[in-house]
PDB file of C-alpha atoms in Angstrom:
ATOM      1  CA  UNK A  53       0.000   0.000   0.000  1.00  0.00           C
ATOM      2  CA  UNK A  54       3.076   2.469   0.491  1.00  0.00           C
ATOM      3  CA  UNK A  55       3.590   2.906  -2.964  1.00  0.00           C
ATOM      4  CA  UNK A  56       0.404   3.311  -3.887  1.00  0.00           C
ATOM      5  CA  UNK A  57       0.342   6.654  -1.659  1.00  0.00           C
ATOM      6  CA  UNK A  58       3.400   7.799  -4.286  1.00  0.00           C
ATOM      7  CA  UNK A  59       1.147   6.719  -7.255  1.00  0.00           C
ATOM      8  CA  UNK A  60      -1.912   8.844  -5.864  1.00  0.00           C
ATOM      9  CA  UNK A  61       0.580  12.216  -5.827  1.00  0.00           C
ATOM     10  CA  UNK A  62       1.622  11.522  -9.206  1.00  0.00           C
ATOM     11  CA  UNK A  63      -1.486  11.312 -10.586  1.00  0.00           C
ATOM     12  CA  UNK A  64      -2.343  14.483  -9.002  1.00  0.00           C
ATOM     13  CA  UNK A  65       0.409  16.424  -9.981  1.00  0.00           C
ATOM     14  CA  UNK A  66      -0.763  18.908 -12.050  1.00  0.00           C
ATOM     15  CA  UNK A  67      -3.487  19.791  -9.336  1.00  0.00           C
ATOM     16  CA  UNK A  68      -1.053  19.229  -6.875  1.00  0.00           C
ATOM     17  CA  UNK A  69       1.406  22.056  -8.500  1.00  0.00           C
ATOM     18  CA  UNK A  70      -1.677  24.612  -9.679  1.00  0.00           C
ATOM     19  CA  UNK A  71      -2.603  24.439  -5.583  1.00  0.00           C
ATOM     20  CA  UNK A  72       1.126  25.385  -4.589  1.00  0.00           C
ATOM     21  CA  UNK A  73       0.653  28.612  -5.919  1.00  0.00           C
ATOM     22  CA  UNK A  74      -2.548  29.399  -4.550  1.00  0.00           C
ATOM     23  CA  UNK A  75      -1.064  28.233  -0.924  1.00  0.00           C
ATOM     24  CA  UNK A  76       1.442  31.272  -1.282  1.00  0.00           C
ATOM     25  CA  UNK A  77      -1.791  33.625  -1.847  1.00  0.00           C
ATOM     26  CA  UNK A  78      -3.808  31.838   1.508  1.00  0.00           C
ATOM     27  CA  UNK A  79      -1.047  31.725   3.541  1.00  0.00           C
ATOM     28  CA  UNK A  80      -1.882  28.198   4.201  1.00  0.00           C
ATOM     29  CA  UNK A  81      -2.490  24.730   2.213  1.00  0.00           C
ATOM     30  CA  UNK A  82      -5.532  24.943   0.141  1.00  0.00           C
ATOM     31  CA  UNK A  83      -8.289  23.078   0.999  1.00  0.00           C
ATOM     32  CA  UNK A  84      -7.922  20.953  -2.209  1.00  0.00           C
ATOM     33  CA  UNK A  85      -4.701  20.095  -1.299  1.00  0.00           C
ATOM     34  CA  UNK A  86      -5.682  18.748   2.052  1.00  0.00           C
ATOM     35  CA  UNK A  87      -8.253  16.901   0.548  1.00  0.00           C
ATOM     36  CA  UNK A  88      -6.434  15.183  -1.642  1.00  0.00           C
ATOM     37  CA  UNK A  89      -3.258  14.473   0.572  1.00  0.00           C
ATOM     38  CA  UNK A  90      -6.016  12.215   2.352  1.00  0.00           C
ATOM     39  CA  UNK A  91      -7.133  10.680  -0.275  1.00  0.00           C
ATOM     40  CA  UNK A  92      -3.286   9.686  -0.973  1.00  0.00           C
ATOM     41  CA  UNK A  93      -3.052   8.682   2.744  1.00  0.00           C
ATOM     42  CA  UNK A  94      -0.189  10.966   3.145  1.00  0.00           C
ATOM     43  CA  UNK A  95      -0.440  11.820   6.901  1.00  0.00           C
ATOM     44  CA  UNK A  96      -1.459   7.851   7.487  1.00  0.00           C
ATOM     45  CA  UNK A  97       2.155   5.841   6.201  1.00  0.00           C
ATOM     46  CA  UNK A  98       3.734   6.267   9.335  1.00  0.00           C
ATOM     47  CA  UNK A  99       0.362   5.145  11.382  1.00  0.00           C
ATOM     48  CA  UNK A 100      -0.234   2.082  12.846  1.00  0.00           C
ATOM     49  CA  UNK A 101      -2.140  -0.640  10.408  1.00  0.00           C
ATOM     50  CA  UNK A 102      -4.817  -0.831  13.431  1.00  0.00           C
ATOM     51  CA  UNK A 103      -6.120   2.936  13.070  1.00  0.00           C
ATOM     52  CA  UNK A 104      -5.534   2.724   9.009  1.00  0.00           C
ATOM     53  CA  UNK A 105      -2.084   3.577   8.424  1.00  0.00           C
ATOM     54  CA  UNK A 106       0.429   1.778   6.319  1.00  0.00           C
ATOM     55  CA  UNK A 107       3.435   1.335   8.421  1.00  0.00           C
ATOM     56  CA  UNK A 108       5.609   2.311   5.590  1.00  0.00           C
ATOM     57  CA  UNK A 109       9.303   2.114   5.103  1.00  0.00           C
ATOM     58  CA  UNK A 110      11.086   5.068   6.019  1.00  0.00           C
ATOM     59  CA  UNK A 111      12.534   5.145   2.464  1.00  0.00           C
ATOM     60  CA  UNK A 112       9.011   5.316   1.046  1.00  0.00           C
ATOM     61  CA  UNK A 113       7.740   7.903   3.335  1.00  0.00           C
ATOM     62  CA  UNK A 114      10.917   9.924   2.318  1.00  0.00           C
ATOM     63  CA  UNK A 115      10.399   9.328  -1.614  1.00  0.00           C
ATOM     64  CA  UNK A 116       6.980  10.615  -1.307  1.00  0.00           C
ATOM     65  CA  UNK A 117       7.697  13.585   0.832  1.00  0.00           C
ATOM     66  CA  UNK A 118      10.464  14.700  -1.787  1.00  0.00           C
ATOM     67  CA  UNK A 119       7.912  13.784  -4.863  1.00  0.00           C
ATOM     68  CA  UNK A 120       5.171  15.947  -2.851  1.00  0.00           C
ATOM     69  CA  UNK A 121       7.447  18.546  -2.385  1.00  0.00           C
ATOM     70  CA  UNK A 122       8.809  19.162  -5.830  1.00  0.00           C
ATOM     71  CA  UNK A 123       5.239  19.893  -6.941  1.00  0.00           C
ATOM     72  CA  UNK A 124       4.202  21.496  -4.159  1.00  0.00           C
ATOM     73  CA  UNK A 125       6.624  22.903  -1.896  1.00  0.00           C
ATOM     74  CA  UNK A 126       4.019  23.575   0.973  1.00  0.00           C
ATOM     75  CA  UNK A 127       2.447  20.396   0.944  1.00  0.00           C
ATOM     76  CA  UNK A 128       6.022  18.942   0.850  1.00  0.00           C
ATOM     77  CA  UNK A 129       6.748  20.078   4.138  1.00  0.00           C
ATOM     78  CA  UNK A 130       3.606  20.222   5.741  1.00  0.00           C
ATOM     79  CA  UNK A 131       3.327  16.070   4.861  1.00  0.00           C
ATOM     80  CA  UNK A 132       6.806  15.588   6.342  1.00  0.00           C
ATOM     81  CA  UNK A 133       6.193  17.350   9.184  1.00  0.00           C
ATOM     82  CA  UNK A 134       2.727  16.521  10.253  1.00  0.00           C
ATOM     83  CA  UNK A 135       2.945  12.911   8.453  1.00  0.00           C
ATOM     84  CA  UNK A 136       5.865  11.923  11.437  1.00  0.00           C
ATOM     85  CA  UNK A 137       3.241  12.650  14.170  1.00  0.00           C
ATOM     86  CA  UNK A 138       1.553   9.500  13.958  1.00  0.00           C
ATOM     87  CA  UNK A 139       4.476   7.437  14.339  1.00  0.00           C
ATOM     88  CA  UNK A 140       4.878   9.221  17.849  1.00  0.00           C
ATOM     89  CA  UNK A 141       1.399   8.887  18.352  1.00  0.00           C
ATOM     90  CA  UNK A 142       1.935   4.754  17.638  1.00  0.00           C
ATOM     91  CA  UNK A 143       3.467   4.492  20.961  1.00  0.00           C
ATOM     92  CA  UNK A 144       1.555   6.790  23.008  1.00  0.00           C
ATOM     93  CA  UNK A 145      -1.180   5.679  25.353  1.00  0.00           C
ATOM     94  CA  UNK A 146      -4.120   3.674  23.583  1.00  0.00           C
ATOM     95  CA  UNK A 147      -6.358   5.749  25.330  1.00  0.00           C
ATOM     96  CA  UNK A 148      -5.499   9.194  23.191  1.00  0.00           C
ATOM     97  CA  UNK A 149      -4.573   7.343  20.096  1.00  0.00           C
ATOM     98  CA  UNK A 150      -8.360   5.838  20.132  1.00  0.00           C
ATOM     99  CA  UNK A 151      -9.753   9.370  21.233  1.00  0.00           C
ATOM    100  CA  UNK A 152      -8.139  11.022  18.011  1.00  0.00           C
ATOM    101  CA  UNK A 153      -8.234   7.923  14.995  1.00  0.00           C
ATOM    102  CA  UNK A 154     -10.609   6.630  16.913  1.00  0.00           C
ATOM    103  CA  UNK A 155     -13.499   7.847  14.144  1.00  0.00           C
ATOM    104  CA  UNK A 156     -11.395   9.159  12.154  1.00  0.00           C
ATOM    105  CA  UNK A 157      -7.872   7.725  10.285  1.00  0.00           C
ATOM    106  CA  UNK A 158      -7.559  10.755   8.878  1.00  0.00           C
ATOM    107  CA  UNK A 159      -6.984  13.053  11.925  1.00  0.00           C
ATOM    108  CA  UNK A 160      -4.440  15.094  11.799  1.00  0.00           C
ATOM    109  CA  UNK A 161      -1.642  16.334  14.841  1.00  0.00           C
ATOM    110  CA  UNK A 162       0.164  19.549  14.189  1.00  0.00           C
ATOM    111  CA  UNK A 163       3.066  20.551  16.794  1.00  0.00           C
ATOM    112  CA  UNK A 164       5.745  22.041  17.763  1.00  0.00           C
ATOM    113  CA  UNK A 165       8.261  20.471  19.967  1.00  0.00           C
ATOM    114  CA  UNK A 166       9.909  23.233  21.546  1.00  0.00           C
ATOM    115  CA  UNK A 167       9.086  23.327  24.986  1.00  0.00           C
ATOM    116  CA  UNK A 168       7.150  27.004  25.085  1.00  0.00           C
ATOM    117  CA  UNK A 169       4.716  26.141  28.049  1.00  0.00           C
ATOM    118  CA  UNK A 170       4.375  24.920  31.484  1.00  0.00           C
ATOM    119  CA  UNK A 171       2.801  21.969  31.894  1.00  0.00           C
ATOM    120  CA  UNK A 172       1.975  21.819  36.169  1.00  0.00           C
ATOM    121  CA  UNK A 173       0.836  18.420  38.206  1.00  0.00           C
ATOM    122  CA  UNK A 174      -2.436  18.633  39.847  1.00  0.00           C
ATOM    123  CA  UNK A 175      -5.347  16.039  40.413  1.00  0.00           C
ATOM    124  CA  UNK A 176      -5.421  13.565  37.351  1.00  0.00           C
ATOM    125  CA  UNK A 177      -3.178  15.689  35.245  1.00  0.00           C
ATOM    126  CA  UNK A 178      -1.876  18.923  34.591  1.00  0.00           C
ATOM    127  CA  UNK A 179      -2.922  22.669  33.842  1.00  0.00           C
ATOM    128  CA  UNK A 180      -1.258  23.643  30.835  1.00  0.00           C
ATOM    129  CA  UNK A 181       0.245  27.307  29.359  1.00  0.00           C
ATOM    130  CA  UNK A 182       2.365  28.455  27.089  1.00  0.00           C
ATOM    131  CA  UNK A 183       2.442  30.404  23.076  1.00  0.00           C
ATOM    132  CA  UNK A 184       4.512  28.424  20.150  1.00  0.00           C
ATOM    133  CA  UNK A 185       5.723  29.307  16.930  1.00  0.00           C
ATOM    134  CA  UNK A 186       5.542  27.499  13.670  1.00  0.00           C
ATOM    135  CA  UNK A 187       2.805  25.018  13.997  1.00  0.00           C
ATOM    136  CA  UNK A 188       3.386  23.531  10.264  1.00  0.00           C
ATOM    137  CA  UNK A 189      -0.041  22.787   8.702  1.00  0.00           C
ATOM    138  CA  UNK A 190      -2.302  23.737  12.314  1.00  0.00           C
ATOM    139  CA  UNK A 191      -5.071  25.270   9.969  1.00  0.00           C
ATOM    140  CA  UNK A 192      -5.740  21.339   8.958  1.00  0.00           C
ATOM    141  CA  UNK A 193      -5.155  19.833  12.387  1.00  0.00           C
ATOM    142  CA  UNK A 194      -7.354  18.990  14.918  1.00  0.00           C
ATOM    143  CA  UNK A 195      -4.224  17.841  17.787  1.00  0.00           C
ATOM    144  CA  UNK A 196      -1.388  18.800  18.247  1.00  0.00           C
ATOM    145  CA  UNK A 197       2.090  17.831  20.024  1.00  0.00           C
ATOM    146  CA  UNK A 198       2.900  20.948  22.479  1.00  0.00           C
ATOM    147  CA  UNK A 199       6.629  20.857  23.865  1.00  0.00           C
ATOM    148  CA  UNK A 200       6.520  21.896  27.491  1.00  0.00           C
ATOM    149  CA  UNK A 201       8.472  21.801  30.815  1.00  0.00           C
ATOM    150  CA  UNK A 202       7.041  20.426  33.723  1.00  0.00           C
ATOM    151  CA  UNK A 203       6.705  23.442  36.173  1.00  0.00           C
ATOM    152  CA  UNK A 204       6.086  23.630  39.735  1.00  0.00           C
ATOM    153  CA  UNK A 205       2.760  24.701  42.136  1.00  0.00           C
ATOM    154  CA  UNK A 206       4.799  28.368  41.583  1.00  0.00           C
ATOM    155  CA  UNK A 207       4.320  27.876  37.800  1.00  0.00           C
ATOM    156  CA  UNK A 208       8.797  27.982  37.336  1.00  0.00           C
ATOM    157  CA  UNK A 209      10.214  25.045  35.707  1.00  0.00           C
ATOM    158  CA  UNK A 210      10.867  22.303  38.061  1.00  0.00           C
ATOM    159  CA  UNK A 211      14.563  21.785  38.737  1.00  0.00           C
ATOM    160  CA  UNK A 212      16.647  20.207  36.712  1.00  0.00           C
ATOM    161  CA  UNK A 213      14.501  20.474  34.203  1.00  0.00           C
ATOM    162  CA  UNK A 214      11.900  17.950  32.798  1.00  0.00           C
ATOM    163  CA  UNK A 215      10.817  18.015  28.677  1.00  0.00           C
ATOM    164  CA  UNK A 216       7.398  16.686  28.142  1.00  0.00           C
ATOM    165  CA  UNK A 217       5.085  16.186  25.234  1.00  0.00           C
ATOM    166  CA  UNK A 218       1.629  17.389  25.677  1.00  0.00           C
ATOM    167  CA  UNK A 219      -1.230  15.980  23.206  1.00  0.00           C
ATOM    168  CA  UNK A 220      -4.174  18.665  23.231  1.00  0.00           C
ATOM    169  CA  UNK A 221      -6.911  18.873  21.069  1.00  0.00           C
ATOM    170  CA  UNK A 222      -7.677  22.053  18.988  1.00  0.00           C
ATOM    171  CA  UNK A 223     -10.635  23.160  21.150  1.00  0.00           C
ATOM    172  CA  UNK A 224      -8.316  23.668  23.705  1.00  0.00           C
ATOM    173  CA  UNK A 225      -5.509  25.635  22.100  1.00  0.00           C
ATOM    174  CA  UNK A 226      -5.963  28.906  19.800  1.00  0.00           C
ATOM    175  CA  UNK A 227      -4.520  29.785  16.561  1.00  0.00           C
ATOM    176  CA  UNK A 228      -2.831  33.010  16.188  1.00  0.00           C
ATOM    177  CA  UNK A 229      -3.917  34.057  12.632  1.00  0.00           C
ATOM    178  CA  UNK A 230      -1.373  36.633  10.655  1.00  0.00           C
ATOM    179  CA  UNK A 231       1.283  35.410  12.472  1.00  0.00           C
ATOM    180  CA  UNK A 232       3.287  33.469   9.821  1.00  0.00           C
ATOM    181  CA  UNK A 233       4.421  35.204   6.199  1.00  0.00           C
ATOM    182  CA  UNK A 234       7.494  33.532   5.314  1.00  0.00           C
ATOM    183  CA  UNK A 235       8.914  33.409   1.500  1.00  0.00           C
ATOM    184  CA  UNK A 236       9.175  30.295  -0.186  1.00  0.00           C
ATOM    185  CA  UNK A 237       7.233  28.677   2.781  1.00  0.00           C
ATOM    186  CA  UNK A 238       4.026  31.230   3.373  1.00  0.00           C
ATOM    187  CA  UNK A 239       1.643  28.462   2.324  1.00  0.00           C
ATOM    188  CA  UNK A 240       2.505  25.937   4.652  1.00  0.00           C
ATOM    189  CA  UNK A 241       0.682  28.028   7.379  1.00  0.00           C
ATOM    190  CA  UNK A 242       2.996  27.596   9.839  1.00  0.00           C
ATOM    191  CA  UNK A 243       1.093  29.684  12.108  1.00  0.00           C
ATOM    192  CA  UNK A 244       1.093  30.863  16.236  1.00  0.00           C
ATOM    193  CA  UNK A 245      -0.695  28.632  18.498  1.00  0.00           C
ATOM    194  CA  UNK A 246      -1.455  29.500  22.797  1.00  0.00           C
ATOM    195  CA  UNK A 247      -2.885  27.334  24.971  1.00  0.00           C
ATOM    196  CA  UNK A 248      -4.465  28.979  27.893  1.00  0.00           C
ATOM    197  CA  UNK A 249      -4.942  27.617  31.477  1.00  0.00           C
ATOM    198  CA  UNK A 250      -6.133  24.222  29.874  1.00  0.00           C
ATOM    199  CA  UNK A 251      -6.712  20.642  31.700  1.00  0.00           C
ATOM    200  CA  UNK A 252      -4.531  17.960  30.285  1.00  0.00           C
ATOM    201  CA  UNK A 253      -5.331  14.377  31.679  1.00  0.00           C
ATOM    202  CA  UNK A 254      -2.164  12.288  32.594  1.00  0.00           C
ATOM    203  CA  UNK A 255      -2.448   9.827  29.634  1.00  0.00           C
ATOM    204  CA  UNK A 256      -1.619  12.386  27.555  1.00  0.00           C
ATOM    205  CA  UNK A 257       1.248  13.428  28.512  1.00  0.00           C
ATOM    206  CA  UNK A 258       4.744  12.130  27.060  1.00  0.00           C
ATOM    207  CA  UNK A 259       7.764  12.824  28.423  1.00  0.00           C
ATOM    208  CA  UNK A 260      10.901  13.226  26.058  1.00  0.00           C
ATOM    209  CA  UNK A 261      13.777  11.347  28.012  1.00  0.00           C
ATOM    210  CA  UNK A 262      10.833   8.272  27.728  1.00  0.00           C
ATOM    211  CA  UNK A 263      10.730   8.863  23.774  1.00  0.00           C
ATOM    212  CA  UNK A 264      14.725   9.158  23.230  1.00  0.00           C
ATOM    213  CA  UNK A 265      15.378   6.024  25.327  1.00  0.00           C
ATOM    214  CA  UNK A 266      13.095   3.907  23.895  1.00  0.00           C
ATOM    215  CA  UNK A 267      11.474   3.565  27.478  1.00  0.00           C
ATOM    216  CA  UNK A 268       7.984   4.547  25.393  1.00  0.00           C
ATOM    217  CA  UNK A 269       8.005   1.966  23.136  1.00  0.00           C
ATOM    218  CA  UNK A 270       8.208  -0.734  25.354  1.00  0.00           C
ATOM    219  CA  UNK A 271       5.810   0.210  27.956  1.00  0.00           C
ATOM    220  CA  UNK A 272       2.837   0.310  25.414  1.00  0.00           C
ATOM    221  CA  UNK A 273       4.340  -3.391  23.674  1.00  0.00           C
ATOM    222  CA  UNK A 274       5.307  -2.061  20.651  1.00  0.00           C
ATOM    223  CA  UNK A 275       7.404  -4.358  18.831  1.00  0.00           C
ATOM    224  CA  UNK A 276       7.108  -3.471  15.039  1.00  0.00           C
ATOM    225  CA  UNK A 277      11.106  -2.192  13.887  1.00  0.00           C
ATOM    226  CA  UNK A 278       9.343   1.068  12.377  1.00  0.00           C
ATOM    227  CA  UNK A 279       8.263   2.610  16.073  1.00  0.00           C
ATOM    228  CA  UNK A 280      12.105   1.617  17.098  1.00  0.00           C
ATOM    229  CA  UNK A 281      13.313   4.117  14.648  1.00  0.00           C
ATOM    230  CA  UNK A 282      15.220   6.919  17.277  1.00  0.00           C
ATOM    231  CA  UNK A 283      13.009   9.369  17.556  1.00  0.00           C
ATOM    232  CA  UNK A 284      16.080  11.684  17.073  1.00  0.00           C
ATOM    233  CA  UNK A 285      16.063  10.481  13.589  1.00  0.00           C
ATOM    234  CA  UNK A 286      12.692   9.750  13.144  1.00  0.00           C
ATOM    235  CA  UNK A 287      11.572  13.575  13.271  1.00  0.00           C
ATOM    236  CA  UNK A 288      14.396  14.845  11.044  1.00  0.00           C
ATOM    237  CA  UNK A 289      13.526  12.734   8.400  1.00  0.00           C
ATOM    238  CA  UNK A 290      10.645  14.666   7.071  1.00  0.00           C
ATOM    239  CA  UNK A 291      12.079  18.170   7.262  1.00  0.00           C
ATOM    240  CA  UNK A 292      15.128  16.980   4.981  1.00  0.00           C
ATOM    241  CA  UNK A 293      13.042  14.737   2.673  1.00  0.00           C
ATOM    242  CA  UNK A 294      10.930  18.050   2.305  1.00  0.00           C
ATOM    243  CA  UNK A 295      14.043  20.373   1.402  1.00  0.00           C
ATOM    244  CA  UNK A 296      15.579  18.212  -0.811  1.00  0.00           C
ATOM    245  CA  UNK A 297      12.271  17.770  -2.290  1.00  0.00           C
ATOM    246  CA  UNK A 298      11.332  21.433  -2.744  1.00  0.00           C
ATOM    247  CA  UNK A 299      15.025  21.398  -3.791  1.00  0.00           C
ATOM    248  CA  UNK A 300      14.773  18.798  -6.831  1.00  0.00           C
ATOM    249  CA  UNK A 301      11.429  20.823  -7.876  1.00  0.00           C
ATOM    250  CA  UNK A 302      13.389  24.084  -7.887  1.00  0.00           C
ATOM    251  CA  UNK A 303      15.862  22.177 -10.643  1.00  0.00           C
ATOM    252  CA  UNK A 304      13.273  20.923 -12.873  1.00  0.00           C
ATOM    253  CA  UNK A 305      11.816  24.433 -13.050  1.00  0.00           C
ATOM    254  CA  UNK A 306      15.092  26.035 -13.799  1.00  0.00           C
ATOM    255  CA  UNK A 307      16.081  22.810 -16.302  1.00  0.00           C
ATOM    256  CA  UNK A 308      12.737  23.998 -18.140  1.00  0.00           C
ATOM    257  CA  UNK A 309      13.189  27.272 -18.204  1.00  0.00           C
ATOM    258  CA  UNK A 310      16.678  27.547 -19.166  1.00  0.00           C
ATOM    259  CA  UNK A 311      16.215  24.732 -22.144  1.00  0.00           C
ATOM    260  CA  UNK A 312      15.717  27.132 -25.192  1.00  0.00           C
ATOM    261  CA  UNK A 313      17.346  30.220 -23.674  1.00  0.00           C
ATOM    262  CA  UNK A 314      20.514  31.415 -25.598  1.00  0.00           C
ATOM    263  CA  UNK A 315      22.570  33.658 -23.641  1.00  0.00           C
ATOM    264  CA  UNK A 316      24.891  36.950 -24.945  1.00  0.00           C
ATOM    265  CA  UNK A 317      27.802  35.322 -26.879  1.00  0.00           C
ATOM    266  CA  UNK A 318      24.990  33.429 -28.635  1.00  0.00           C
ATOM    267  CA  UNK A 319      25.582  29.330 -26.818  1.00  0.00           C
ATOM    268  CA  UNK A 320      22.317  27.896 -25.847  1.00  0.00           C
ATOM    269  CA  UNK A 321      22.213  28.434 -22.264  1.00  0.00           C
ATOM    270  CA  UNK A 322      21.609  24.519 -21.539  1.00  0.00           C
ATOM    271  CA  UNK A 323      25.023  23.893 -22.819  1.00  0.00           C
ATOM    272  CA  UNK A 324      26.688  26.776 -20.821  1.00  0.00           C
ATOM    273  CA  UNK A 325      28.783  24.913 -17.893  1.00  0.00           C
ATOM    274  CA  UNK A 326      28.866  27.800 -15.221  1.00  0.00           C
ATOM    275  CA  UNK A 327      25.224  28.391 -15.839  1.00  0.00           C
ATOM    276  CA  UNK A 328      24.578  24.952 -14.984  1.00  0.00           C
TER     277      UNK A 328
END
């Protein structure tokens, strides 16, 4: 089924391309886009075969990404970003992966990571602050992964400090609209997001020295060699597929462009070395 989700972005590649330009005018992935990218099951080949997901080879997430990206440099990055949640997710507790694929497969978890709230114990869970930047698709998202520290009664970071990451669902964070105009990258919406005094039950909470030591993974009886990728290489993956992606697109273009040009001493510009 992997490949299949390669097969679905090729055949939509001159959509695909058309709906990277209007992106740049929304500020944000077009709805079309979205649509389509779950159709493909994009966001699903790093999900668990139990909430619809593929399980795919990291090479085959990382060929589509950088396919995805060459037509579409927004959706590029937005399905490399947002399409490594769900392998997090995989080895969180059942209880929040039922509550968001639960209904729906094609649920979506924004982030980001950086810890930019407070996240402080009290009766069956937490109260939870903060403001983060560059949430990387959040307009299509209906979760998110929130980086935090865990804070004291006082609300200061507890000593030495303690990384968690906090699953919250969109009605209980708020997306800071205007906040994100970036060239090259406007319509990936990468947008503001501030959570506000919210409750966060304990089961969904994961702490980061549990996801880097592989401590997560076995508690929840994971055993598939996918979910014991490192997470520290894991994440990166879908940034750089992206890049290189939008990268490879940005060739093509110029390959095109430059293919009948002639430049000033009269040498077709395709057969100019230092241009190319």
């Amino acid at each position: 089924m992997s490949y299949e989700v390669l097969e679905h972005i090729d055949a939509m590649a001159d959509d695909l391309f058309a709906e990277g330009v209007e992106a740049e005018r929304l500020g944000r992935l077009a709805d079309e886009t979205a649509e389509k990218m779950k159709e493909a099951g994009s966001i699903r080949m790093f999900q668990p075969r139990e909430f619809g997901g593929f399980e795919s080879h990291p090479r085959e997430f990382a060929e589509t990404v950088m396919r995805t990206a060459a037509l579409n440099p927004s959706a590029g990055w937005v399905h490399g970003i947002v399409g490594v949640h769900p392998w997090q997710l995989a080895y969180a507790d059942p209880r929040v992966q039922q509550e968001i694929w639960g209904e729906d497969p094609d649920t979506w978890m924004a982030s980001p990571y950086m810890p930019g709230g407070i996240v402080t114990p009290v009766d069956g869970g937490f109260r939870f602050s903060g403001s983060w930047q560059f949430s990387s698709g959040t307009d299509h998202c209906d979760w998110a992964f929130l980086g935090a520290f865990v804070g004291n009664p006082d609300g200061s970071v507890a000593q030495p400090p303690k990384m968690a990451h906090v699953v919250i669902p969109r009605t209980d964070y708020r997306i800071v609209e205007d906040s994100w105009d970036v060239v090259g990258l406007r319509g990936t919406g990468s947008k503001d997001v501030v959570v506000e005094d919210a409750f966060v039950p304990e089961y969904r909470v994961m702490y980061y020295d549990d996801l880097i030591d592989g401590s997560a993974v076995a508690r929840y009886g994971r055993t598939e060699t996918l979910y014991k990728l490192p997470w520290s290489t894991a994440f990166p993956l879908g940034i750089t597929a992206a890049t290189i992606g939008i990268c490879e697109g940005l060739v093509l273009h110029a390959d095109v462009y430059q293919a009948d040009r002639i430049n000033a001493q009269g040498t077709a510009v395709k057969d100019d070395p230092y241009t190319m």
